[in-house]
Coordinates of C-alpha atoms and ligand atoms in Angstrom, one line a residue:
M1 CA -38.3 48.1 102.9
S2 CA -40.6 51.1 103.1
T3 CA -40.9 53.5 100.2
N4 CA -42.8 56.7 100.8
G5 CA -44.1 55.1 104.1
K6 CA -45.5 52.1 102.0
K7 CA -44.3 48.7 102.8
V8 CA -43.3 46.4 99.9
D9 CA -43.1 42.6 99.9
F10 CA -39.7 42.5 98.3
D11 CA -37.0 45.0 97.2
V12 CA -36.8 43.3 93.9
I13 CA -39.2 41.2 92.0
G14 CA -37.9 39.3 89.0
I15 CA -39.6 37.2 86.4
G16 CA -37.7 34.4 84.9
A17 CA -35.7 31.7 86.7
G18 CA -33.2 31.1 83.9
F19 CA -29.7 32.4 83.8
A20 CA -31.1 36.0 84.5
G21 CA -33.0 34.9 87.5
L22 CA -30.1 33.1 89.0
A23 CA -27.6 36.1 88.4
L24 CA -30.2 38.4 90.0
I25 CA -30.4 36.4 93.0
H26 CA -26.6 36.1 93.4
Y27 CA -25.8 39.8 92.7
L28 CA -28.6 41.5 94.5
R29 CA -28.7 39.3 97.6
G30 CA -25.0 40.0 97.7
A31 CA -26.1 43.7 97.9
G32 CA -28.3 43.0 100.9
L33 CA -31.6 43.1 99.0
S34 CA -34.6 40.9 99.4
V35 CA -35.4 39.2 96.0
R36 CA -38.2 37.0 94.7
I37 CA -38.0 35.4 91.3
F38 CA -41.3 34.1 89.8
D39 CA -41.5 31.6 87.0
R40 CA -44.5 29.9 85.4
A41 CA -42.3 26.8 84.8
S42 CA -41.9 24.0 87.2
D43 CA -38.2 24.1 87.4
V44 CA -35.2 26.6 86.9
G45 CA -33.8 26.7 83.5
G46 CA -35.6 29.4 81.5
T47 CA -35.4 28.5 77.8
W48 CA -34.0 25.1 78.8
A49 CA -37.0 24.3 80.9
W50 CA -39.2 25.0 77.8
N51 CA -37.5 23.9 74.9
R52 CA -37.7 20.2 75.5
Y53 CA -37.7 19.0 71.9
P54 CA -35.5 16.1 71.0
G55 CA -32.0 17.3 70.1
A56 CA -32.1 20.6 71.9
A57 CA -28.6 21.7 72.8
T58 CA -26.7 24.9 73.2
D59 CA -25.1 26.6 70.3
S60 CA -22.5 28.3 72.5
E61 CA -19.7 25.9 73.7
S62 CA -20.4 24.7 77.2
Y63 CA -17.5 25.9 79.1
Y64 CA -18.5 29.6 78.5
Y65 CA -22.3 29.1 78.3
C66 CA -22.4 29.5 82.0
L67 CA -22.3 32.1 84.9
T68 CA -19.0 33.2 86.1
F69 CA -19.6 34.9 89.4
S70 CA -18.0 32.0 91.4
K71 CA -14.7 30.6 90.5
E72 CA -15.5 27.6 92.8
L73 CA -18.6 26.8 90.7
L74 CA -16.6 27.1 87.5
Q75 CA -14.2 24.5 88.9
Q76 CA -16.7 22.2 90.4
W77 CA -19.1 21.6 87.4
S78 CA -18.0 19.3 84.7
W79 CA -19.4 19.5 81.2
T80 CA -19.7 16.3 79.3
K81 CA -19.6 17.7 75.8
R82 CA -18.7 20.7 73.7
Y83 CA -22.4 21.6 73.3
P84 CA -24.5 20.2 76.3
G85 CA -27.9 19.0 75.6
R86 CA -31.0 20.8 77.2
Q87 CA -31.1 18.5 80.2
E88 CA -27.4 19.0 81.1
T89 CA -27.8 22.7 80.9
Q90 CA -30.9 22.6 83.1
D91 CA -28.9 20.4 85.5
Y92 CA -26.2 22.8 85.6
M93 CA -28.7 25.6 86.6
R94 CA -30.0 23.4 89.4
F95 CA -26.5 22.8 90.6
V96 CA -26.1 26.6 90.7
A97 CA -29.4 27.0 92.6
D98 CA -28.4 24.2 95.1
K99 CA -24.8 25.3 95.7
C100 CA -25.7 28.9 96.1
D101 CA -28.8 28.2 98.2
M102 CA -31.1 30.1 95.8
W103 CA -34.3 28.1 96.2
P104 CA -35.8 30.2 98.9
H105 CA -35.9 33.1 96.5
I106 CA -37.5 31.2 93.6
Q107 CA -41.2 30.7 93.3
L108 CA -42.0 28.2 90.5
N109 CA -45.3 27.4 88.9
T110 CA -46.4 31.0 89.3
E111 CA -47.2 33.1 86.1
I112 CA -47.2 36.8 86.4
V113 CA -50.2 38.1 84.3
D114 CA -49.9 41.8 85.2
A115 CA -47.4 44.3 86.4
E116 CA -48.1 47.9 87.1
Y117 CA -46.1 51.0 88.3
Q118 CA -48.0 52.8 91.2
V119 CA -47.0 56.4 90.4
D120 CA -48.0 57.8 93.9
D121 CA -46.0 55.3 95.8
G122 CA -43.1 54.7 93.4
I123 CA -43.6 50.9 93.6
W124 CA -44.5 48.1 91.3
Q125 CA -47.3 45.7 91.8
V126 CA -47.3 42.3 90.1
T127 CA -50.3 39.9 89.9
T128 CA -50.2 36.2 89.4
A129 CA -52.5 34.0 87.4
A130 CA -54.0 32.9 90.8
G131 CA -54.8 36.6 91.7
D132 CA -52.1 37.0 94.3
R133 CA -50.5 40.4 94.4
F134 CA -46.9 41.2 95.4
T135 CA -45.3 44.7 95.6
C136 CA -41.7 45.6 95.2
K137 CA -39.5 48.7 94.7
Y138 CA -37.7 47.4 91.7
F139 CA -39.2 45.3 89.0
V140 CA -36.9 43.3 86.7
S141 CA -37.7 41.2 83.6
G142 CA -35.5 38.2 83.1
M143 CA -38.0 36.6 80.8
G144 CA -35.5 36.1 78.0
M145 CA -35.2 37.4 74.5
I146 CA -36.3 34.3 72.6
S147 CA -39.0 32.9 74.9
E148 CA -42.4 34.0 73.5
P149 CA -43.5 31.5 70.8
L150 CA -44.7 32.7 67.5
I151 CA -47.8 30.7 66.7
P152 CA -48.6 31.0 62.9
N153 CA -52.1 31.6 61.7
I154 CA -52.5 28.6 59.4
K155 CA -56.0 27.7 58.2
G156 CA -57.3 24.5 59.9
M157 CA -54.7 24.4 62.8
D158 CA -57.5 23.3 65.2
Q159 CA -58.6 20.5 63.0
F160 CA -55.7 18.2 63.2
K161 CA -56.6 15.1 65.2
G162 CA -53.2 14.3 66.5
P163 CA -50.7 16.2 68.7
L164 CA -49.9 19.5 67.4
F165 CA -47.8 22.0 69.3
H166 CA -45.1 24.7 69.1
S167 CA -41.5 23.3 69.3
S168 CA -41.0 25.2 72.6
R169 CA -44.0 23.5 74.2
W170 CA -42.9 19.9 73.4
P171 CA -44.9 17.8 76.0
K172 CA -43.2 17.6 79.2
E173 CA -44.2 14.0 79.9
G174 CA -42.6 13.1 76.6
L175 CA -44.1 12.0 73.5
D176 CA -43.6 8.6 71.9
Y177 CA -42.7 9.5 68.3
A178 CA -41.1 6.2 67.5
G179 CA -42.6 4.8 64.4
K180 CA -44.7 7.9 64.0
R181 CA -45.0 10.2 60.9
I182 CA -43.9 13.7 61.9
G183 CA -44.5 17.0 60.0
I184 CA -42.5 20.0 60.9
I185 CA -43.5 23.5 59.8
G186 CA -40.5 25.8 59.7
A187 CA -36.8 25.2 59.0
G188 CA -34.8 27.4 61.5
A189 CA -32.3 26.5 64.2
T190 CA -34.9 24.5 66.2
T191 CA -35.7 22.2 63.3
V192 CA -32.1 21.8 62.4
Q193 CA -31.4 20.5 65.9
M194 CA -34.6 18.5 65.9
V195 CA -34.6 16.5 62.7
P196 CA -31.5 14.3 63.1
E197 CA -32.7 13.1 66.6
L198 CA -36.3 12.5 65.4
A199 CA -35.1 10.8 62.4
K200 CA -33.5 8.0 64.5
T201 CA -36.8 6.4 65.4
A202 CA -39.7 8.1 63.6
A203 CA -41.3 6.5 60.6
S204 CA -40.8 9.6 58.6
V205 CA -39.9 13.3 59.2
T206 CA -41.1 16.1 56.7
V207 CA -39.9 19.5 56.9
F208 CA -42.0 22.2 55.4
Q209 CA -39.4 24.9 54.4
R210 CA -40.0 28.5 53.3
T211 CA -36.5 30.0 53.5
P212 CA -33.4 28.0 53.5
N213 CA -30.6 28.9 56.0
Y214 CA -26.8 29.2 56.0
I215 CA -26.2 26.1 58.1
L216 CA -23.0 25.9 60.1
P217 CA -21.6 22.5 61.5
A218 CA -21.7 22.2 65.2
M219 CA -19.0 19.4 65.3
Q220 CA -20.0 18.1 68.6
K221 CA -17.3 16.3 70.6
P222 CA -17.0 14.8 74.1
M223 CA -15.2 16.7 76.9
T224 CA -12.1 14.8 77.6
P225 CA -10.2 15.0 80.9
E226 CA -7.3 16.9 79.1
W227 CA -9.7 19.4 77.5
E228 CA -11.4 20.0 80.9
K229 CA -8.1 20.5 82.6
E230 CA -7.1 23.0 80.0
I231 CA -10.4 25.0 80.5
K232 CA -10.2 24.9 84.2
D233 CA -6.6 26.0 84.3
N234 CA -7.5 29.1 82.1
Y235 CA -10.9 30.1 83.3
D236 CA -9.9 33.6 84.1
A237 CA -8.7 34.1 80.6
I238 CA -11.8 32.5 79.1
V239 CA -14.1 34.8 81.0
A240 CA -12.1 37.8 79.9
K241 CA -12.2 36.6 76.3
C242 CA -16.0 36.5 76.5
R243 CA -16.2 39.9 78.1
N244 CA -14.0 41.2 75.3
H245 CA -15.5 39.5 72.3
V246 CA -18.0 41.2 69.9
F247 CA -20.5 38.3 70.5
G248 CA -19.6 37.6 74.0
M249 CA -17.9 34.3 73.1
A250 CA -14.5 32.9 74.0
F251 CA -13.1 33.6 70.6
D252 CA -10.3 35.8 69.3
S253 CA -11.5 39.1 67.7
P254 CA -11.0 41.2 65.9
V255 CA -8.7 39.0 63.8
G256 CA -7.1 41.9 62.1
R257 CA -7.7 41.0 58.4
N258 CA -10.3 41.4 55.8
A259 CA -11.6 38.9 53.4
V260 CA -11.7 41.3 50.5
D261 CA -7.9 42.1 51.0
T262 CA -6.9 38.5 51.2
P263 CA -5.7 36.6 48.1
E264 CA -8.3 33.8 47.0
E265 CA -6.2 30.8 47.8
E266 CA -5.2 32.1 51.3
R267 CA -8.7 33.2 52.0
Q268 CA -10.0 29.7 51.1
R269 CA -7.3 28.2 53.2
I270 CA -8.3 30.4 56.2
F271 CA -12.0 29.5 55.9
E272 CA -11.1 25.8 55.6
E273 CA -8.8 25.9 58.8
N274 CA -11.6 27.6 60.6
W275 CA -14.2 25.1 59.6
T276 CA -14.0 23.6 63.0
G277 CA -17.5 23.9 64.2
S278 CA -19.5 26.6 66.1
F279 CA -19.5 30.2 64.6
R280 CA -15.7 30.2 64.3
C281 CA -15.7 30.1 60.6
V282 CA -17.5 33.6 60.8
F283 CA -16.0 35.2 63.9
E284 CA -12.4 33.9 63.8
T285 CA -11.7 34.4 60.0
F286 CA -12.2 37.9 58.8
D287 CA -13.4 41.1 60.3
D288 CA -15.4 42.3 57.3
L289 CA -18.0 39.3 56.7
L290 CA -20.9 41.1 58.5
A291 CA -20.5 44.5 57.0
N292 CA -19.0 44.3 53.5
P293 CA -21.3 42.6 51.0
E294 CA -18.4 41.3 48.8
A295 CA -16.8 39.7 51.9
N296 CA -20.1 38.3 52.9
R297 CA -20.5 36.8 49.5
M298 CA -17.2 35.0 49.9
A299 CA -18.2 33.5 53.2
S300 CA -21.6 32.8 52.0
E301 CA -20.4 30.9 48.9
F302 CA -17.9 28.9 51.0
I303 CA -20.7 27.8 53.4
I304 CA -23.1 26.9 50.5
A305 CA -20.5 24.8 48.8
K306 CA -19.9 23.0 52.1
M307 CA -23.7 22.4 52.6
K308 CA -24.3 21.1 49.2
A309 CA -21.4 18.6 49.4
R310 CA -23.3 16.9 52.3
V311 CA -26.5 16.2 50.5
K312 CA -26.5 13.4 47.9
D313 CA -29.3 14.6 45.7
P314 CA -28.2 17.8 43.8
K315 CA -31.8 19.0 43.6
L316 CA -32.5 18.6 47.2
A317 CA -29.0 20.2 47.9
D318 CA -30.2 23.2 45.9
L319 CA -33.3 23.4 48.0
L320 CA -31.6 23.2 51.3
A321 CA -28.9 25.8 50.5
P322 CA -29.6 29.4 50.5
S323 CA -28.4 31.8 47.8
F324 CA -26.4 35.0 48.5
D325 CA -28.6 36.7 45.8
D326 CA -31.6 36.1 48.0
Y327 CA -29.9 37.2 51.3
P328 CA -26.6 37.4 52.9
L329 CA -25.1 35.3 55.6
F330 CA -26.2 36.5 59.0
A331 CA -29.4 38.4 57.8
K332 CA -31.0 35.5 59.5
R333 CA -29.2 33.8 62.5
P334 CA -27.4 30.7 61.1
P335 CA -28.3 27.5 62.8
L336 CA -25.6 25.0 64.0
D337 CA -26.3 21.4 62.9
H338 CA -25.6 18.0 64.2
G339 CA -26.4 16.0 61.1
Y340 CA -29.3 17.9 59.7
L341 CA -28.2 17.9 56.1
E342 CA -27.1 14.2 56.2
A343 CA -30.5 13.2 57.5
F344 CA -32.0 14.3 54.2
N345 CA -30.0 11.6 52.5
E346 CA -32.2 9.1 54.3
D347 CA -35.3 7.8 52.5
H348 CA -37.7 8.6 55.4
V349 CA -36.7 12.3 55.7
H350 CA -38.3 14.6 53.3
L351 CA -38.3 18.4 52.5
V352 CA -41.3 20.2 51.1
D353 CA -40.5 23.5 49.4
I354 CA -43.4 25.7 50.4
K355 CA -41.9 28.9 49.0
D356 CA -42.0 28.2 45.4
A357 CA -43.0 24.6 44.5
E358 CA -46.1 24.0 46.8
P359 CA -47.1 26.7 49.2
L360 CA -48.9 25.6 52.3
V361 CA -52.7 25.7 52.1
E362 CA -54.0 24.3 55.4
I363 CA -53.8 21.8 58.1
T364 CA -56.3 19.2 57.9
E365 CA -57.7 16.6 60.3
T366 CA -54.9 14.1 59.2
G367 CA -52.1 16.3 57.9
V368 CA -50.9 19.1 55.9
R369 CA -52.1 20.2 52.5
T370 CA -50.0 22.2 50.0
T371 CA -51.1 23.5 46.6
R372 CA -49.9 20.2 45.2
N373 CA -50.2 17.4 47.8
H374 CA -51.7 16.2 51.0
Y375 CA -49.2 14.9 53.6
E376 CA -50.5 12.5 56.2
F377 CA -49.0 12.9 59.8
D378 CA -49.4 11.5 63.2
I379 CA -47.7 14.5 64.9
I380 CA -47.2 18.1 63.7
V381 CA -44.7 20.5 65.2
L382 CA -44.9 24.2 64.6
A383 CA -41.1 25.2 64.7
T384 CA -42.2 28.6 63.7
G385 CA -40.0 30.6 65.9
F386 CA -40.4 33.4 68.5
N387 CA -41.5 37.0 69.0
A388 CA -37.9 37.9 69.9
Y389 CA -36.6 40.5 72.3
T390 CA -39.9 42.1 73.1
G391 CA -42.4 39.2 72.8
A392 CA -42.3 38.2 76.5
L393 CA -42.6 41.9 77.6
E394 CA -45.6 42.4 75.4
A395 CA -47.4 39.1 76.3
F396 CA -49.2 40.5 79.4
P397 CA -49.8 44.1 80.4
I398 CA -46.8 45.8 82.0
R399 CA -47.9 49.4 82.6
G400 CA -45.5 52.2 83.4
A401 CA -46.0 55.8 84.7
T402 CA -48.3 56.9 82.0
G403 CA -50.6 53.9 82.1
Q404 CA -49.2 52.8 78.7
T405 CA -48.2 49.2 78.3
L406 CA -44.8 48.2 76.8
S407 CA -46.7 46.7 73.9
E408 CA -48.3 50.0 73.3
K409 CA -45.2 51.9 73.6
W410 CA -43.4 49.6 71.1
R411 CA -45.9 49.7 68.2
T412 CA -43.5 50.9 65.6
S413 CA -40.2 51.1 67.3
S414 CA -38.7 49.2 70.4
D415 CA -36.9 52.1 72.0
C416 CA -34.9 51.2 75.0
I417 CA -31.8 52.5 77.0
M418 CA -29.0 50.0 76.3
G419 CA -31.6 47.1 76.4
V420 CA -32.0 47.7 80.2
C421 CA -34.2 50.5 80.9
V422 CA -37.3 52.1 79.3
S423 CA -38.5 55.7 79.5
D424 CA -41.8 56.1 81.3
F425 CA -41.1 52.8 83.2
P426 CA -39.5 54.0 86.4
N427 CA -37.7 51.5 88.7
M428 CA -38.0 48.8 86.0
F429 CA -35.0 46.9 84.5
V430 CA -35.0 44.4 81.6
V431 CA -32.2 42.0 81.3
T432 CA -31.2 41.7 77.6
G433 CA -34.0 43.7 76.4
P434 CA -34.6 45.2 72.9
Q435 CA -31.3 47.1 71.6
A436 CA -29.1 45.0 73.6
P437 CA -26.5 43.0 71.7
F438 CA -27.2 39.4 70.5
A439 CA -24.4 37.6 72.1
N440 CA -23.4 34.6 74.2
L441 CA -26.4 35.0 76.6
P442 CA -24.9 34.2 80.0
T443 CA -22.1 36.8 79.3
S444 CA -24.6 39.6 78.5
I445 CA -26.9 38.6 81.2
E446 CA -24.2 38.9 83.8
Q447 CA -23.0 42.2 82.6
N448 CA -26.6 43.5 82.6
V449 CA -27.3 42.2 86.1
I450 CA -23.9 43.8 87.4
W451 CA -25.1 47.1 86.0
I452 CA -28.5 46.7 87.6
T453 CA -27.0 45.9 90.9
H454 CA -24.8 49.0 90.9
C455 CA -27.7 51.1 90.0
I456 CA -29.9 49.8 92.9
E457 CA -26.8 50.1 95.3
K458 CA -26.5 53.8 94.3
M459 CA -30.3 54.3 94.9
E460 CA -30.2 52.7 98.3
R461 CA -26.9 54.2 99.4
E462 CA -28.1 57.8 98.5
G463 CA -31.7 57.3 99.6
Y464 CA -33.5 57.7 96.3
D465 CA -37.0 56.2 95.9
I466 CA -37.3 56.5 92.2
F467 CA -35.3 56.4 89.0
K468 CA -36.7 57.6 85.8
P469 CA -35.1 56.6 82.5
R470 CA -34.5 59.7 80.5
R471 CA -36.3 59.9 77.1
E472 CA -33.4 61.8 75.5
A473 CA -31.0 59.0 76.6
E474 CA -33.4 56.5 75.0
E475 CA -33.6 58.5 71.9
A476 CA -29.8 58.6 71.7
W477 CA -29.4 54.9 72.3
T478 CA -32.1 54.1 69.7
A479 CA -30.5 56.4 67.1
H480 CA -27.0 54.9 67.7
T481 CA -28.3 51.4 67.5
A482 CA -30.1 52.2 64.3
E483 CA -27.1 53.8 62.8
I484 CA -24.9 50.8 63.6
H485 CA -27.5 48.4 62.4
A486 CA -27.8 50.1 59.0
Q487 CA -24.1 49.6 58.4
T488 CA -24.4 45.7 58.8
L489 CA -25.9 43.1 56.5
M490 CA -28.2 42.1 59.3
A491 CA -30.2 45.1 58.1
E492 CA -31.3 43.0 55.1
G493 CA -33.1 40.7 57.6
H494 CA -36.5 42.3 56.8
K495 CA -36.4 40.7 53.4
V496 CA -36.3 37.3 54.9
N497 CA -38.6 37.5 57.9
S498 CA -35.6 37.5 60.3
W499 CA -36.7 37.5 64.0
M500 CA -33.5 39.6 64.5
M501 CA -35.7 42.5 63.2
G502 CA -39.0 41.2 64.3
A503 CA -39.7 40.7 60.7
N504 CA -41.3 37.3 61.3
R505 CA -44.2 39.0 63.2
Q506 CA -47.5 39.8 61.5
D507 CA -48.7 42.2 64.0
K508 CA -45.9 44.8 64.1
P509 CA -43.6 46.3 61.5
P510 CA -39.9 45.2 61.3
R511 CA -37.7 47.3 63.5
V512 CA -34.1 47.5 64.8
L513 CA -34.0 45.1 67.7
I514 CA -30.3 44.5 68.3
Y515 CA -27.3 46.5 69.1
F516 CA -24.6 45.2 66.6
G517 CA -21.8 47.6 67.8
G518 CA -20.1 44.7 69.5
A519 CA -21.0 43.1 72.8
N520 CA -17.6 44.2 74.1
N521 CA -18.1 47.8 73.5
Y522 CA -21.7 47.6 74.8
Y523 CA -20.2 46.1 78.1
D524 CA -17.8 49.0 78.1
T525 CA -20.7 51.4 77.7
L526 CA -22.5 49.8 80.7
D527 CA -19.3 50.1 82.8
K528 CA -18.8 53.7 81.8
S529 CA -22.5 54.5 82.7
A530 CA -22.2 53.0 86.1
A531 CA -18.9 54.8 86.7
E532 CA -20.5 58.1 85.8
G533 CA -23.4 57.6 88.1
F534 CA -25.9 56.5 85.5
P535 CA -26.4 59.7 83.5
E536 CA -29.2 57.9 81.6
L537 CA -31.4 58.0 84.7
E538 CA -32.9 60.7 86.7
F539 CA -33.0 60.0 90.4
E540 CA -35.7 61.3 92.7
K541 CA -36.8 61.3 96.4
L542 CA -40.6 61.0 97.0
G543 CA -41.9 64.1 98.5
A544 CA -38.6 66.1 98.0
Ligands
LIG1 P1 -36.7 30.6 63.4 O1 -35.3 30.6 63.1 O2 -37.5 32.0 63.4 O3 -37.4 29.8 62.3 C1 -38.8 29.7 62.2 C2 -39.1 28.9 61.0 O4 -40.5 28.8 60.8 C3 -38.6 29.5 59.7 O5 -38.2 28.6 58.9 C4 -39.8 30.3 59.2 O6 -39.8 30.4 57.7 C5 -40.9 29.3 59.5 N1 -42.2 29.8 59.6 C6 -42.7 30.9 60.4 N2 -44.0 31.1 60.2 C7 -44.4 30.3 59.2 C8 -45.6 30.0 58.6 N3 -46.6 30.7 58.9 N4 -45.7 29.2 57.5 C9 -44.5 28.4 57.3 N5 -43.3 28.6 57.8 C10 -43.2 29.5 58.8 O7 -37.1 29.9 64.7 P2 -36.4 28.8 65.6 O8 -35.8 27.7 64.6 O9 -37.2 28.4 66.8 O10 -35.0 29.6 66.0 C11 -35.1 30.9 66.6 C12 -33.9 31.3 67.4 O11 -34.0 30.6 68.6 C13 -32.6 30.9 66.6 O12 -32.2 31.7 65.6 C14 -31.6 30.9 67.7 O13 -31.2 32.2 68.1 C15 -32.6 30.5 68.9 N6 -32.3 28.9 69.1 C16 -31.2 28.7 69.7 C17 -30.9 27.4 69.8 C18 -29.5 27.1 70.6 O14 -28.7 28.0 70.8 N7 -29.2 26.0 70.8 C19 -31.5 26.4 69.3 C20 -32.8 26.7 68.7 C21 -33.2 28.1 68.6 P3 -39.1 31.8 57.2 O15 -37.7 31.7 57.4 O16 -39.5 31.8 55.7 O17 -39.8 32.9 57.9

C-alpha cells in the first residue's frame, strides 16, 4: 500500500499473537489487508505462552473462552475440561493458526521496542529489538491487558542464590520443584491456582499474604461426550449469550431480582443453588451485588462462611478469608480455586501474614526475612501481579502525533475512547485497552477487532489516509466510564491495591481503568459507532 506516495511494509502491524493477534489476522485478511503480527514469545498463545506456572488454567469455562468467527472450528475443536489448562488453551490457539493458515502472518521471537507515528507521512514505524524497522498504515496493540509483570521492589531481591522469578516468567524449560521448599510472595489469582499443584510434590509451600481474597470455587470437571454434544448443538445460542452478558460470559443476566429484596431464607437458597463453580454465584444470583453495599455484604458473608468451612484450623481460616469491613466482594478480582484452601490443611503448606503479624523485611541469600522470622527456600516466586490495562503499552515508547508517549499521556488518567483509540495517536488501535470492560476476553477481543476492521474498511473504501481520535470523544468516554465506576463497589479497589484501578502500582496514582457499564452495552456502543460512521474519529486525506 502507498500512503502519500510512501510505501509501507504492511497495511497493518499488530503486536501480540494471542487471541487478539489471531482475530486481527482473520478479520483483516478477510478485508483484503496485509497483516503482520509480531510477538516476542516463541509461540502463539499470548498470556498462555507466558503464564507457564503449574496449575495455570482459564477461569472462564472452556467452551466460550475461544474465538467464534468460524462455526466449523467451534465444532472441530474438543475441550477436555470445564477449565482447560494453559497447554490446552495454547494448543487450541495453535489449532486455530493451523486451520486458518495464519502462520505466514505471524513473526515470533521478535520484540518491538519502539513505535512511532510519522506525522508527515501518516504512517507508523516500529522497531524490533534487533534493530529492524517496519512501517504500516495502521498500528494495533494486541498486547493484552494483564501481561506486563509487576516486579516489586523488595530489599535484597538480587541476593537470593536460588531461582527467583515472576510467576508469569516461570522457566520455559521447566523447573524441578519436587522436594524443594518454595516461597511465594503474593496471594492473588495466580497463587491460588499455583499452590495446590506445587503442593503435590514440593517439600513445602509458603505463601506470604498481605490481603486475603474472596475465593470462589472453580469446581473443575471433565468434558463428557453428552456435555460436548449439548454445547455443540447450541453454539449459536452460547455465542449470543456471551455477546449479551454484562461480563461477556455465557451466563444469564440480568437475573431480575435483588438480594436486598429477597427474604433471607430464599436468598441463602439461591446462593447455595448457584454455588456451582465459576462466577455464577455472583453473576447468576442477584443483580445488585456489585453496586449495593448491603447486597454485597450478603454475598461476601456467604462466600466467607464457605471459605472458612474448608480450612480446619480456625485461626488460619480467619487469616485466609477477607472481611467485608475491610473491602467488598469484587473490589479486587476474586480468584477461582482448585483446592487452594484445602491445601492449607496439609502440614507442608504454610501461610505467613505479612500485613499485620510479620511484615516482609527483605529477601536474603537463602530465603525471606519478616519482622519475626527467617524462612529458608530453594525457590522464590514473585506472584505479585501485573501493570494491568496500560502496562504493556507503557513498557516501551509508543509515540503519537505530538511526540508524547502513551506512558507520558497516561500519567494521572488513562483516557481512551472505548478502550480502542487514543487521542493524539492517529491510525492506532488498542484491543481491550484502558476503559474497555473487564470481561471474558475472547468475546471482548472479537468485538473490538470487528469494530477495528469496519473502521479500516471505511478508511480504505473512502480513500482516507488518516483517522484522528477526537479529544472530545475521549473526554466524554472517560467521564462516562468514571461516572459508572463510581456507582460500583469496584471503586473501593484503591483501598486494597486492586489492579483493576492500577492501585497496585507505585509509579502512578490509582485511576479508572475499566468500563463497568456492562460488556453487552459496550458492544452495543461499538456497533452503534460503526453504524454511524465512527463519529469519535476525524477522517482525513493527506494533502487535501
Ligand atoms: P494479583 O491478583 O494482583 O495479586 C498479586 C499479589 O501480590 C497480591 O496478593 C498482592 O498483595 C501481592 N503483592 C504485590 N506486591 C507485593 C509486595 N511488594 N509485597 C508483598 N505482596 C505483594 O496478581 P495475580 O495473582 O497475578 O492475578 C492478576 C490477575 O490476573 C487476576 O486477577 C486475573 O484477572 C488474572 N489471572 C487470571 C487467571 C485466569 O483467568 N485463569 C489466572 C491468574 C491470574 P495485595 O493484594 O496486598 O496488594
